[in-house]
Amino acid sequence: MFAKNKPTKRIDLPENHWVELQHLSKGTKDVLKSSVTKIFNKFDSKMMDGKMDDVEFSPDFVEKIQEIEYQKLAAAIRAWSAEEEVTVENIKELDDEPYELILKEVNNMNELSEEEEKN
């Protein structure tokens, strides 16, 4: 019933590190979706007005999307082998390889099944 009660998944990372991942709750997913929606709202309005030439993906846009991704990982990591606390700032400090491994697994764990997509 609660995301925190679902089984966690431990994945091994390079250099004998590991993370324990948990499923994201509906509330966390809703907050993340809301953040993404706010970013795309201004682009959607320009598309509706036929002003696609005015749409630019600025560095600020990319930064906001990345920040949402960091928040998602921070919420999904229940524990890790690093001595530091799991925070958005510490997620930003990860190397590319462990970051991508964690992100891929978090996305896989939180995908909607075909049944959930239909509803």
PDB file of C-alpha atoms in Angstrom:
ATOM      1  CA  MET A   1       0.000   0.000   0.000  1.00  0.00           C
ATOM      2  CA  PHE A   2       2.791   2.427   0.886  1.00  0.00           C
ATOM      3  CA  ALA A   3       5.817   2.945  -1.352  1.00  0.00           C
ATOM      4  CA  LYS A   4       8.101   2.839   1.693  1.00  0.00           C
ATOM      5  CA  ASN A   5       6.874  -0.714   2.409  1.00  0.00           C
ATOM      6  CA  LYS A   6       7.680  -2.056  -1.057  1.00  0.00           C
ATOM      7  CA  PRO A   7      10.828  -4.129  -1.422  1.00  0.00           C
ATOM      8  CA  THR A   8      14.005  -2.120  -1.882  1.00  0.00           C
ATOM      9  CA  LYS A   9      16.649  -2.933  -4.432  1.00  0.00           C
ATOM     10  CA  ARG A  10      20.374  -2.854  -3.798  1.00  0.00           C
ATOM     11  CA  ILE A  11      22.693  -2.260  -6.734  1.00  0.00           C
ATOM     12  CA  ASP A  12      26.443  -2.510  -6.723  1.00  0.00           C
ATOM     13  CA  LEU A  13      28.461   0.376  -8.092  1.00  0.00           C
ATOM     14  CA  PRO A  14      32.106   0.691  -9.154  1.00  0.00           C
ATOM     15  CA  GLU A  15      34.814   0.689  -6.484  1.00  0.00           C
ATOM     16  CA  ASN A  16      32.874  -1.479  -4.012  1.00  0.00           C
ATOM     17  CA  HIS A  17      30.130   1.118  -3.495  1.00  0.00           C
ATOM     18  CA  TRP A  18      26.411   0.366  -3.392  1.00  0.00           C
ATOM     19  CA  VAL A  19      23.021   2.037  -3.122  1.00  0.00           C
ATOM     20  CA  GLU A  20      19.737   0.775  -1.769  1.00  0.00           C
ATOM     21  CA  LEU A  21      16.834   2.112  -3.787  1.00  0.00           C
ATOM     22  CA  GLN A  22      13.215   2.453  -2.810  1.00  0.00           C
ATOM     23  CA  HIS A  23      10.125   3.027  -4.907  1.00  0.00           C
ATOM     24  CA  LEU A  24       8.923   6.603  -5.168  1.00  0.00           C
ATOM     25  CA  SER A  25       5.629   7.419  -3.505  1.00  0.00           C
ATOM     26  CA  LYS A  26       2.735   8.847  -5.479  1.00  0.00           C
ATOM     27  CA  GLY A  27       3.202  12.164  -3.697  1.00  0.00           C
ATOM     28  CA  THR A  28       6.869  12.360  -4.705  1.00  0.00           C
ATOM     29  CA  LYS A  29       6.022  11.458  -8.299  1.00  0.00           C
ATOM     30  CA  ASP A  30       3.297  14.118  -8.342  1.00  0.00           C
ATOM     31  CA  VAL A  31       5.705  16.797  -7.082  1.00  0.00           C
ATOM     32  CA  LEU A  32       8.261  15.850  -9.747  1.00  0.00           C
ATOM     33  CA  LYS A  33       5.613  15.805 -12.500  1.00  0.00           C
ATOM     34  CA  SER A  34       4.304  19.180 -11.355  1.00  0.00           C
ATOM     35  CA  SER A  35       7.803  20.644 -11.547  1.00  0.00           C
ATOM     36  CA  VAL A  36       8.278  19.332 -15.087  1.00  0.00           C
ATOM     37  CA  THR A  37       4.824  20.582 -16.099  1.00  0.00           C
ATOM     38  CA  LYS A  38       5.635  24.106 -14.923  1.00  0.00           C
ATOM     39  CA  ILE A  39       8.772  24.126 -17.051  1.00  0.00           C
ATOM     40  CA  PHE A  40       6.940  22.969 -20.176  1.00  0.00           C
ATOM     41  CA  ASN A  41       3.892  25.213 -19.704  1.00  0.00           C
ATOM     42  CA  LYS A  42       5.500  28.242 -21.317  1.00  0.00           C
ATOM     43  CA  PHE A  43       6.675  26.141 -24.263  1.00  0.00           C
ATOM     44  CA  ASP A  44       3.218  24.659 -24.704  1.00  0.00           C
ATOM     45  CA  SER A  45       1.615  28.095 -24.837  1.00  0.00           C
ATOM     46  CA  LYS A  46       4.078  29.198 -27.513  1.00  0.00           C
ATOM     47  CA  MET A  47       3.323  26.062 -29.543  1.00  0.00           C
ATOM     48  CA  MET A  48      -0.421  26.728 -29.265  1.00  0.00           C
ATOM     49  CA  ASP A  49       0.169  30.252 -30.549  1.00  0.00           C
ATOM     50  CA  GLY A  50       2.164  28.879 -33.492  1.00  0.00           C
ATOM     51  CA  LYS A  51       5.363  30.503 -32.244  1.00  0.00           C
ATOM     52  CA  MET A  52       7.618  27.441 -32.259  1.00  0.00           C
ATOM     53  CA  ASP A  53      10.452  29.555 -33.665  1.00  0.00           C
ATOM     54  CA  ASP A  54      10.407  31.485 -30.363  1.00  0.00           C
ATOM     55  CA  VAL A  55      10.998  28.346 -28.278  1.00  0.00           C
ATOM     56  CA  GLU A  56      14.569  28.048 -27.093  1.00  0.00           C
ATOM     57  CA  PHE A  57      16.000  25.438 -24.796  1.00  0.00           C
ATOM     58  CA  SER A  58      18.189  27.710 -22.724  1.00  0.00           C
ATOM     59  CA  PRO A  59      20.837  26.534 -20.265  1.00  0.00           C
ATOM     60  CA  ASP A  60      18.377  27.535 -17.547  1.00  0.00           C
ATOM     61  CA  PHE A  61      15.821  25.092 -18.982  1.00  0.00           C
ATOM     62  CA  VAL A  62      18.343  22.231 -18.983  1.00  0.00           C
ATOM     63  CA  GLU A  63      19.450  23.116 -15.456  1.00  0.00           C
ATOM     64  CA  LYS A  64      15.877  22.963 -14.165  1.00  0.00           C
ATOM     65  CA  ILE A  65      15.298  19.539 -15.737  1.00  0.00           C
ATOM     66  CA  GLN A  66      18.542  18.242 -14.231  1.00  0.00           C
ATOM     67  CA  GLU A  67      17.569  19.593 -10.807  1.00  0.00           C
ATOM     68  CA  ILE A  68      14.324  17.591 -10.960  1.00  0.00           C
ATOM     69  CA  GLU A  69      16.325  14.487 -11.837  1.00  0.00           C
ATOM     70  CA  TYR A  70      18.618  15.058  -8.833  1.00  0.00           C
ATOM     71  CA  GLN A  71      15.566  15.402  -6.589  1.00  0.00           C
ATOM     72  CA  LYS A  72      14.184  12.136  -7.947  1.00  0.00           C
ATOM     73  CA  LEU A  73      17.396  10.269  -7.166  1.00  0.00           C
ATOM     74  CA  ALA A  74      17.694  11.793  -3.701  1.00  0.00           C
ATOM     75  CA  ALA A  75      14.141  10.614  -2.935  1.00  0.00           C
ATOM     76  CA  ALA A  76      14.781   7.124  -4.323  1.00  0.00           C
ATOM     77  CA  ILE A  77      18.055   6.404  -2.521  1.00  0.00           C
ATOM     78  CA  ARG A  78      17.206   4.905   0.831  1.00  0.00           C
ATOM     79  CA  ALA A  79      20.830   4.248   1.817  1.00  0.00           C
ATOM     80  CA  TRP A  80      24.274   4.176   0.246  1.00  0.00           C
ATOM     81  CA  SER A  81      27.827   3.243   1.048  1.00  0.00           C
ATOM     82  CA  ALA A  82      29.035   6.842   0.974  1.00  0.00           C
ATOM     83  CA  GLU A  83      29.671   8.442   4.341  1.00  0.00           C
ATOM     84  CA  GLU A  84      27.760  11.548   3.305  1.00  0.00           C
ATOM     85  CA  GLU A  85      24.042  11.996   3.797  1.00  0.00           C
ATOM     86  CA  VAL A  86      21.837  11.470   0.730  1.00  0.00           C
ATOM     87  CA  THR A  87      21.091  15.013  -0.466  1.00  0.00           C
ATOM     88  CA  VAL A  88      20.564  16.709  -3.815  1.00  0.00           C
ATOM     89  CA  GLU A  89      23.965  18.379  -3.425  1.00  0.00           C
ATOM     90  CA  ASN A  90      25.669  15.017  -2.859  1.00  0.00           C
ATOM     91  CA  ILE A  91      23.836  13.490  -5.821  1.00  0.00           C
ATOM     92  CA  LYS A  92      25.369  16.247  -7.966  1.00  0.00           C
ATOM     93  CA  GLU A  93      28.826  15.121  -6.823  1.00  0.00           C
ATOM     94  CA  LEU A  94      28.454  11.584  -8.207  1.00  0.00           C
ATOM     95  CA  ASP A  95      30.615  10.479 -11.115  1.00  0.00           C
ATOM     96  CA  ASP A  96      28.900   9.799 -14.449  1.00  0.00           C
ATOM     97  CA  GLU A  97      28.928   5.994 -14.301  1.00  0.00           C
ATOM     98  CA  PRO A  98      27.315   5.522 -10.866  1.00  0.00           C
ATOM     99  CA  TYR A  99      24.883   8.361 -11.567  1.00  0.00           C
ATOM    100  CA  GLU A 100      23.695   6.749 -14.797  1.00  0.00           C
ATOM    101  CA  LEU A 101      23.415   3.292 -13.198  1.00  0.00           C
ATOM    102  CA  ILE A 102      21.320   4.659 -10.338  1.00  0.00           C
ATOM    103  CA  LEU A 103      19.136   6.762 -12.641  1.00  0.00           C
ATOM    104  CA  LYS A 104      18.454   3.829 -14.973  1.00  0.00           C
ATOM    105  CA  GLU A 105      17.426   1.567 -12.084  1.00  0.00           C
ATOM    106  CA  VAL A 106      15.240   4.228 -10.433  1.00  0.00           C
ATOM    107  CA  ASN A 107      13.465   4.795 -13.744  1.00  0.00           C
ATOM    108  CA  ASN A 108      12.967   1.028 -14.206  1.00  0.00           C
ATOM    109  CA  MET A 109      11.614   0.604 -10.672  1.00  0.00           C
ATOM    110  CA  ASN A 110       9.108   3.412 -11.103  1.00  0.00           C
ATOM    111  CA  GLU A 111       7.820   2.697 -14.604  1.00  0.00           C
ATOM    112  CA  LEU A 112       4.118   2.174 -14.959  1.00  0.00           C
ATOM    113  CA  SER A 113       3.020  -1.315 -15.893  1.00  0.00           C
ATOM    114  CA  GLU A 114       0.764  -1.720 -18.947  1.00  0.00           C
ATOM    115  CA  GLU A 115      -2.190  -2.119 -16.571  1.00  0.00           C
ATOM    116  CA  GLU A 116      -1.355   1.125 -14.736  1.00  0.00           C
ATOM    117  CA  GLU A 117      -0.934   3.009 -18.028  1.00  0.00           C
ATOM    118  CA  LYS A 118      -4.405   1.935 -19.188  1.00  0.00           C
ATOM    119  CA  ASN A 119      -5.992   3.334 -16.051  1.00  0.00           C
TER     120      ASN A 119
END
